[in-house]
Short mmCIF file of C-alpha atoms and ligand atoms in Angstrom, two decimals:
data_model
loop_
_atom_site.label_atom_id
_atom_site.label_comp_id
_atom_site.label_asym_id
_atom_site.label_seq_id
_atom_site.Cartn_x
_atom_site.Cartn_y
_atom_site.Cartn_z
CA UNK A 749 0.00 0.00 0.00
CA UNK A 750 1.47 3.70 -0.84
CA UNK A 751 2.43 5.75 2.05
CA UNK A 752 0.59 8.46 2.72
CA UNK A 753 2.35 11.70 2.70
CA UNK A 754 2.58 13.36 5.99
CA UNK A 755 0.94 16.41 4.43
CA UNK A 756 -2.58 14.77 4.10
CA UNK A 757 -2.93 13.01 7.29
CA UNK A 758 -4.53 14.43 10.37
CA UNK A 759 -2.76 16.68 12.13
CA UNK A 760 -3.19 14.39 15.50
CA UNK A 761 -4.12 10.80 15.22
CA UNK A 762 -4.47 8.13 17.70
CA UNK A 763 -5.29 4.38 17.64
CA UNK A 764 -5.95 2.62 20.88
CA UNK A 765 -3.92 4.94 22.57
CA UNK A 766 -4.14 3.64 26.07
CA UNK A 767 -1.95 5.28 29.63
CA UNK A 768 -2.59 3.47 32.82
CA UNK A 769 -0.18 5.28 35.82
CA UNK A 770 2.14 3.36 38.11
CA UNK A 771 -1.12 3.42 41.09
CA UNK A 772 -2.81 1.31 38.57
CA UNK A 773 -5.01 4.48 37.54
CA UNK A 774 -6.25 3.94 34.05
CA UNK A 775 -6.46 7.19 33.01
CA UNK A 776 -7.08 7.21 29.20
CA UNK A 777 -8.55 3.60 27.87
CA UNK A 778 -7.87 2.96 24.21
CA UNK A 779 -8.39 6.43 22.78
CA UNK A 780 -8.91 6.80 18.73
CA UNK A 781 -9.01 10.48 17.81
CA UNK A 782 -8.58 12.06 14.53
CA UNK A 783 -8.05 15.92 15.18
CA UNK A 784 -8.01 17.18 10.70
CA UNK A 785 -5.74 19.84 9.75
CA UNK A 786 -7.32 23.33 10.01
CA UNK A 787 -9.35 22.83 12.57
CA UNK A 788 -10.37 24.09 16.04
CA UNK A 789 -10.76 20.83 17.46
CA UNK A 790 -11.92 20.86 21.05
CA UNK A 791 -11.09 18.13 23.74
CA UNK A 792 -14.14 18.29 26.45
CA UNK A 793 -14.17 16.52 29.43
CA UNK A 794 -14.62 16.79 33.33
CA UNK A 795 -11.95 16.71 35.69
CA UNK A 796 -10.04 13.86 35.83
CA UNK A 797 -11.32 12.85 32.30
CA UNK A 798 -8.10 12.40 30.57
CA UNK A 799 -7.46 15.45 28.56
CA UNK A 800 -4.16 16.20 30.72
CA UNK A 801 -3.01 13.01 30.22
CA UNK A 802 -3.78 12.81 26.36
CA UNK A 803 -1.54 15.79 25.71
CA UNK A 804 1.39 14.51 27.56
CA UNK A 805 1.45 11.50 25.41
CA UNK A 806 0.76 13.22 22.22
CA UNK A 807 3.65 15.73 22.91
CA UNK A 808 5.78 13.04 24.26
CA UNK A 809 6.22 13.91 28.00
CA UNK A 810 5.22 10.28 29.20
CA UNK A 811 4.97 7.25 27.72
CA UNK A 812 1.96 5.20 26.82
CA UNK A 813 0.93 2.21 27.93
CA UNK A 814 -0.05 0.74 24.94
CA UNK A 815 -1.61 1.89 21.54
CA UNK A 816 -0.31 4.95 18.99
CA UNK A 817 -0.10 9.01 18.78
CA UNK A 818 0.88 10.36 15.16
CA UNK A 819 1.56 13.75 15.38
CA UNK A 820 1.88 16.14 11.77
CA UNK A 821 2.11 13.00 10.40
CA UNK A 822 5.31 11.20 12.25
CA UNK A 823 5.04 8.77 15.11
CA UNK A 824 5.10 10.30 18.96
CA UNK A 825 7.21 10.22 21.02
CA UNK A 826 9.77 8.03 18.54
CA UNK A 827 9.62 11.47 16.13
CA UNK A 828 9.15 14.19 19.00
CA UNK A 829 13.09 16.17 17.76
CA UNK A 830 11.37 16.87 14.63
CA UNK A 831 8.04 17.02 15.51
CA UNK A 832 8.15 19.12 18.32
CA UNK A 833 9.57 22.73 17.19
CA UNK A 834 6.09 22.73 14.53
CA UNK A 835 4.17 22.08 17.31
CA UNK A 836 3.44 25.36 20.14
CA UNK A 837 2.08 23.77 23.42
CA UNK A 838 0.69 25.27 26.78
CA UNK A 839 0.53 22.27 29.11
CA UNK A 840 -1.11 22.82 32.64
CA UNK A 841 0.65 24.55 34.83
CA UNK A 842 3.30 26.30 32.43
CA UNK A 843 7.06 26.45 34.01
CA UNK A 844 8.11 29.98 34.28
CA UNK A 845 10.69 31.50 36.41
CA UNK A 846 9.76 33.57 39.05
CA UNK A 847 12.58 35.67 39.38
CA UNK A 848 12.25 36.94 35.67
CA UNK A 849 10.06 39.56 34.40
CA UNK A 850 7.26 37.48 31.82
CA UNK A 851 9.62 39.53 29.14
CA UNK A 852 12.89 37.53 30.24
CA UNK A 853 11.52 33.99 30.29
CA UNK A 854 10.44 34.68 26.96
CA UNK A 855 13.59 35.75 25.73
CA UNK A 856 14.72 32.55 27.64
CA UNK A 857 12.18 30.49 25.72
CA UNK A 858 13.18 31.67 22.58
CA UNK A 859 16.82 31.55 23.69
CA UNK A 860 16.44 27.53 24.12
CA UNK A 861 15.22 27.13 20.63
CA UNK A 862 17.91 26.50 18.49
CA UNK A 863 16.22 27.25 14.97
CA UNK A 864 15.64 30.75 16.53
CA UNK A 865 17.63 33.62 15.36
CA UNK A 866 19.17 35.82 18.44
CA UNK A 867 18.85 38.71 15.78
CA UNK A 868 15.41 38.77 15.23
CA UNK A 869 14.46 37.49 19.24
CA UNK A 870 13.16 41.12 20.35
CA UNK A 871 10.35 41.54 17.44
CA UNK A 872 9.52 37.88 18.54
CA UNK A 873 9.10 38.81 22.16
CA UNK A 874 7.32 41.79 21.41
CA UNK A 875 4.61 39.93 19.06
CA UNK A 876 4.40 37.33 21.32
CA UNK A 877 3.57 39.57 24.01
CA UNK A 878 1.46 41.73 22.22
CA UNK A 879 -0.62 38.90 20.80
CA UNK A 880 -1.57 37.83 24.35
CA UNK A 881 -2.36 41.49 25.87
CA UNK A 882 0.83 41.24 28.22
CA UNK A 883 3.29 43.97 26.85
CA UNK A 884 2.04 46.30 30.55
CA UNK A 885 2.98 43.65 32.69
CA UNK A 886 6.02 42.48 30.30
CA UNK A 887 8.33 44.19 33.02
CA UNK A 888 6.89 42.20 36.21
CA UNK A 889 8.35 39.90 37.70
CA UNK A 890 6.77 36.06 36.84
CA UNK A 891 6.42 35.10 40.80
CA UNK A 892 4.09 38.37 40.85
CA UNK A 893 1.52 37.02 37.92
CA UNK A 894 -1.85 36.44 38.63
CA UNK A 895 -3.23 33.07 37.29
CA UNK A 896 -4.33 34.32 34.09
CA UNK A 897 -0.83 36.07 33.61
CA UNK A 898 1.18 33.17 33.94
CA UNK A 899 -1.60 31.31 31.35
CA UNK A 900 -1.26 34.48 29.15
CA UNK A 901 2.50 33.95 29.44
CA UNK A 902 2.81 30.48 29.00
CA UNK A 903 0.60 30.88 25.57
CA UNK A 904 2.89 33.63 24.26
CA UNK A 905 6.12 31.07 24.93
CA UNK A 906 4.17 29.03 22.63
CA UNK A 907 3.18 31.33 20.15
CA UNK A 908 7.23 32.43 19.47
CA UNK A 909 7.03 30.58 16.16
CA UNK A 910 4.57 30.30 13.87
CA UNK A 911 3.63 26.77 14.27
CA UNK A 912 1.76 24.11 12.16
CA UNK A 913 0.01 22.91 15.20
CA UNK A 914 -0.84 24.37 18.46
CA UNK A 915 -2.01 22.53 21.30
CA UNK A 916 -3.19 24.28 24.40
CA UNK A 917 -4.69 22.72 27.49
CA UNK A 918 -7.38 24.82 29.24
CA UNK A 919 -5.78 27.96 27.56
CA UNK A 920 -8.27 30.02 29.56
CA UNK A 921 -8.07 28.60 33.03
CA UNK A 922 -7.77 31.56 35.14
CA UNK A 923 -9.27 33.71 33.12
CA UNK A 924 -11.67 36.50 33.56
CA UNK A 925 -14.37 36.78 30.53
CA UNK A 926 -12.78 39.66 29.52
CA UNK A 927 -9.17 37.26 29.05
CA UNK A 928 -11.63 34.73 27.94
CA UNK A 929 -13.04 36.48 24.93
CA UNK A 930 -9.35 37.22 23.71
CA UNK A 931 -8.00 34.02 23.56
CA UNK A 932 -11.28 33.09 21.68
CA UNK A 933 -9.88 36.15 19.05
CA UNK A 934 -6.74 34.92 19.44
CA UNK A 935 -7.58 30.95 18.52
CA UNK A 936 -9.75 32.04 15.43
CA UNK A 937 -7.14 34.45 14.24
CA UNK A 938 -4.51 31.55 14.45
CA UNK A 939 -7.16 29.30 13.09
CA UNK A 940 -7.48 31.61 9.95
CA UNK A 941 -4.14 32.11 9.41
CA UNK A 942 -3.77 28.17 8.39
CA UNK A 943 -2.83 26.70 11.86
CA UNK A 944 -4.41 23.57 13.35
CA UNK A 945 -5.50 24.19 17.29
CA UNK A 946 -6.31 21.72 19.56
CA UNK A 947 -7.49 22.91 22.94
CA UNK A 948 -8.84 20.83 26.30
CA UNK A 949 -11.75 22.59 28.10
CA UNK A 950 -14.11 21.83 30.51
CA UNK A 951 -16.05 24.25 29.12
CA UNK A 952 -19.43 23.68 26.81
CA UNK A 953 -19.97 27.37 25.99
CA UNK A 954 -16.43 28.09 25.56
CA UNK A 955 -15.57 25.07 22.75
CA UNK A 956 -19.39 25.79 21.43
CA UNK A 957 -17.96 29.54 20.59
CA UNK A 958 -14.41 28.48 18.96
CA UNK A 959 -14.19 25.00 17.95
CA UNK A 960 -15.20 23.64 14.42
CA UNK A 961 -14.53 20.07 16.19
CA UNK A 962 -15.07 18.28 19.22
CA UNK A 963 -14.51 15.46 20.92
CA UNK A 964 -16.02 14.43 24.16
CA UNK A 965 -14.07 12.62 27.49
CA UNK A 966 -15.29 11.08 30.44
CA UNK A 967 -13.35 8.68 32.43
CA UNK A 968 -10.75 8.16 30.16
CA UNK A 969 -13.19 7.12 27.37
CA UNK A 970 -13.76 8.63 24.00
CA UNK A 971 -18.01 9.53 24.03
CA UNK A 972 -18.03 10.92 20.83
CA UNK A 973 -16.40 13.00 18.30
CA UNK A 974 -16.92 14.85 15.18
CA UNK A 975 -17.77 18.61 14.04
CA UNK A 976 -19.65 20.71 16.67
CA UNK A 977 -22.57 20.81 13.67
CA UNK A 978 -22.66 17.40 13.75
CA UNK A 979 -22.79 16.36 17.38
CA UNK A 980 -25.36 19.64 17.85
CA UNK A 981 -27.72 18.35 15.28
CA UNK A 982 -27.23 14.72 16.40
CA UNK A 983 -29.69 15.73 19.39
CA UNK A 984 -33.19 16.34 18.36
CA UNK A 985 -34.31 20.11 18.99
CA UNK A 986 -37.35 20.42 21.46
CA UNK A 987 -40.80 21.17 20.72
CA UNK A 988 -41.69 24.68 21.67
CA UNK A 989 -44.83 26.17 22.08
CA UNK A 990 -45.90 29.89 23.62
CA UNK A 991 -49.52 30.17 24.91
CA UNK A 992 -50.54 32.33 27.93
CA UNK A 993 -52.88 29.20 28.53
CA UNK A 994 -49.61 26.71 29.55
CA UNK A 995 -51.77 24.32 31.89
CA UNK A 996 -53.87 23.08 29.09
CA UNK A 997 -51.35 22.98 26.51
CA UNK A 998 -49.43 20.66 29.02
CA UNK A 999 -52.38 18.33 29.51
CA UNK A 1000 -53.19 18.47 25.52
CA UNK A 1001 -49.81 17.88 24.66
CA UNK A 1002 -48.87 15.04 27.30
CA UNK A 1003 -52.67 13.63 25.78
CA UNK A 1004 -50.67 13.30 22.55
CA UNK A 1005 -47.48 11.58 23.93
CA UNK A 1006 -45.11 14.54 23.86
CA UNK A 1007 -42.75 13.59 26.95
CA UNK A 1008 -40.69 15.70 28.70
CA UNK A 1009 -42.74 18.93 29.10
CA UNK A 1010 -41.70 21.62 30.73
CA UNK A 1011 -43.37 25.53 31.50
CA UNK A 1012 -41.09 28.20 31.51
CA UNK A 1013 -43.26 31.86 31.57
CA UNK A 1014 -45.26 31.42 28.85
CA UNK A 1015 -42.96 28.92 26.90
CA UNK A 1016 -44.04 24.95 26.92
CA UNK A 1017 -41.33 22.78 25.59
CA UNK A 1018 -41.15 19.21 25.13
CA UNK A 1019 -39.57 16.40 23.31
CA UNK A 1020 -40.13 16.51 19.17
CA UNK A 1021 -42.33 14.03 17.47
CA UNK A 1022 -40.28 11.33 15.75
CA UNK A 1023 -42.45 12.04 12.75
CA UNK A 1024 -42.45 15.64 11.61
CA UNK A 1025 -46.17 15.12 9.90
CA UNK A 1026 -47.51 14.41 14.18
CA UNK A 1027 -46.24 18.26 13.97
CA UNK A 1028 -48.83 19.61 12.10
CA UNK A 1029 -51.62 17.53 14.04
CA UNK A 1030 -50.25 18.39 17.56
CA UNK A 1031 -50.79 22.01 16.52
CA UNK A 1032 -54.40 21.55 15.24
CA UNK A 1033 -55.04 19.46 18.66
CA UNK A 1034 -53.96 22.62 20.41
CA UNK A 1035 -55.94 24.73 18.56
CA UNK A 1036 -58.72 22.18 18.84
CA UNK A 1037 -58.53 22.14 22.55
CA UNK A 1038 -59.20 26.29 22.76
CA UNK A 1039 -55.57 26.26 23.31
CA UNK A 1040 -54.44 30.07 22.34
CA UNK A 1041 -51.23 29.44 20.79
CA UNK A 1042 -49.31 32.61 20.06
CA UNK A 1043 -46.32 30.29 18.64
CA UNK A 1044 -45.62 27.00 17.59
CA UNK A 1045 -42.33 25.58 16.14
CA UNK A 1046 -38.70 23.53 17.04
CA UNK A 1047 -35.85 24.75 18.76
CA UNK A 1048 -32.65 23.84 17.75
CA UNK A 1049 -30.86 21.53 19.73
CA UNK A 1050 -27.36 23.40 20.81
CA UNK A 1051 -24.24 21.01 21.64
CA UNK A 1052 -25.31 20.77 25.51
CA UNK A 1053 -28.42 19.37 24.25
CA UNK A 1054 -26.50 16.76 22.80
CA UNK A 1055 -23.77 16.73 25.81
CA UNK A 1056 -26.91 15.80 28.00
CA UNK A 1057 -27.66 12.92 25.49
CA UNK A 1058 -24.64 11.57 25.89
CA UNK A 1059 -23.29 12.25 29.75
CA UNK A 1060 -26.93 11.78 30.97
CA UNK A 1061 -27.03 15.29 32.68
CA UNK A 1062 -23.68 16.46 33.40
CA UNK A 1063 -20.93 13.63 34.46
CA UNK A 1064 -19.11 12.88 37.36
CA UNK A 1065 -15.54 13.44 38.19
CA UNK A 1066 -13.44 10.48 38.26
CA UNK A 1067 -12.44 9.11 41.06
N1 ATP B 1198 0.93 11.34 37.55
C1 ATP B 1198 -0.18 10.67 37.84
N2 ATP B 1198 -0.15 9.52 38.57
C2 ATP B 1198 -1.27 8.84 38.83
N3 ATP B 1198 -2.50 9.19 38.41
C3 ATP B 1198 -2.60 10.31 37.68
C4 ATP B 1198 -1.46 11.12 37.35
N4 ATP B 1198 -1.88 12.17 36.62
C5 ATP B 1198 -3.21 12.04 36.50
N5 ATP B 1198 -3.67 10.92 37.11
C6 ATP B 1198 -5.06 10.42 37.16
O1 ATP B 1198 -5.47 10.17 35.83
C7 ATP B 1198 -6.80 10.59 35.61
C8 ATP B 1198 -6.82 11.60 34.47
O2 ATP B 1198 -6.14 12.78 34.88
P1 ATP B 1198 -5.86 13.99 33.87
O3 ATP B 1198 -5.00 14.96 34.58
O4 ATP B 1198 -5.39 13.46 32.58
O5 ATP B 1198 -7.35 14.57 33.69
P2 ATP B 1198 -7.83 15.96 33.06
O6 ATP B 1198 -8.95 15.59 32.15
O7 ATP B 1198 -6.70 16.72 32.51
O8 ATP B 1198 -8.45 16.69 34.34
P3 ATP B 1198 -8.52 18.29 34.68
O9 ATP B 1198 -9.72 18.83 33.96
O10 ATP B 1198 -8.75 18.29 36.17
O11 ATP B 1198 -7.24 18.92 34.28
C9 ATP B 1198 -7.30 11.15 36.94
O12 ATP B 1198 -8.02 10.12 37.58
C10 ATP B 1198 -6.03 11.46 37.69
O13 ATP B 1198 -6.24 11.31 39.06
MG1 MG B 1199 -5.94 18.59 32.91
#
């Protein structure tokens, strides 16, 4: 069979990738993920999912235990010396020195990469800064950082370079919205400019806003994965209804098998129909019933909808 060329396959691929820790923790249980070049692929989980753990393997910080991580194409960690400088990562809890201002450890940063030209480092420093909203505090010592500085700094170490792949884990932890809304910028600005991002997030809303891809984590185990579109429209929307007379829209609806119902205001919702013609009939019934309805349609499902599906309302930590 030909080789494929390193150029058209994923940016991250795994096959059974499996890590269980020395306590006998298995912490990420025969993981298959396919993150496609160009995208904003999102890796959602609880605490204690995995998502950690993935991204040490995949950038070669700890061995698995069994299975595979291709990264841009070459096998991890066998390929890390030349995979590694196209790859920008922000790993939990980035190492910084205290006793530098966030300007020197990222001339130090730069300093360490050898493909980096000493001539050039300032304008890198300064961009990198820049691009992260840090180039007030640049002059502060690290130990003095807030939380979100040190994140802010440890993304701008890994935004030096332009990179082929970036992969960030909870880039906004410590954030306030305000931080929050600029790394979005920043991701979709990277995104456009042709680089792959994969970012870990407990966060719904946040991968909802940024992410063309996503895959979901609990307990080590893949759930699902594939674009946000997909997984959104893989739940079924909700019946919605708005009539100031809720009570007997309830009791007509629940009369025609629509499960689920709940009255918010003046807004009954409920599970759709599995056949869109029971639509048309559930709104005569309504009608039918002296039911006033001011409104009748579908809501579209959004990606907690189908989180729901899948976790069963939220999902617990590991333990
Ligand atoms: N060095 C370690 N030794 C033993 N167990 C570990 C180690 N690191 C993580 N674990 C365990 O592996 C599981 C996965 O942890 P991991 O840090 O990968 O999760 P995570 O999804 O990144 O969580 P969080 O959202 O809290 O960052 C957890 O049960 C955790 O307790
Ligand atoms: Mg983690």
């Amino acid at each position: 069979m030909e080789e494929l060329s390193a150029a058209g396959e994923p940016a991250i691929a795994t096959h059974a990738l499996t890590k269980r820790y020395r306590g006998g923790q298995l912490a990420v249980d025969r993981l298959d993920l396919v993150v496609p070049r160009g995208s904003v692929f999102g890796f959602l989980g609880p605490n204690g999912s995995g998502k950690t753990t993935t991204i040490r393997m995949l950038m070669g910080l700890i061995e698995p235990t069994s299975g595979t991580a291709r990264v841009l194409g070459e096998e991890m960690p066998r390929a890390g010396r030349r995979v590694l400088p196209r790859v920008g990562a922000l790993i939990e809890g980035p190492a910084l020195y205290g006793f530098l201002t966030g300007r020197d450890n990222l001339v130090r940063f730069d300093a360490a990469d050898p493909t980096a030209d000493p001539r050039t480092r300032k304008a890198r420093v300064d961009a990198a800064l820049d691009r992260v909203g840090l180039v007030a505090a640049a002059g502060k010592k690290a130990r003095a950082y807030s939380l979100g500085m040190k994140q802010r700094l440890g993304l701008a170490a890994a935004l030096l370079q332009p990179r082929e792949l970036l992969v960030l884990d909870e880039p906004t932890n410590g954030l306030d919205p305000q931080g929050m809304r600029e790394i979005r910028t920043l991701v979709r600005g990277l995104a456009s400019e042709g680089t792959t991002v994969f970012l870990s997030s407990h966060l719904l809303d946040e991968i909802e806003q940024v992410c063309t891809h996503v895959a979901v984590m609990a307990q080590g185990r893949l759930l699902t994965q594939g674009t946000v579109a997909e997984l959104a429209s893989s739940a079924r929307g909700r019946l919605a209804v708005t009539t100031p007379d809720t009570a007997e829209a309830v009791r007509v609806l629940k009369e025609h098998g629509v499960n689920d119902l709940t009255v918010d205001d003046d807004r009954v919702t409920g599970e759709l129909p599995v056949v869109a013609r029971e639509l048309a009939d559930l709104n005569a019934a309504l009608v039918r019933a002296g039911v006033r309805v001011r409104s009748f349609g579908t809501e579209r499902a959004s990606l907690e909808d189908a989180f729901v599906a899948l976790t069963g309302e939220g999902f617990d930590v590991a333990g």
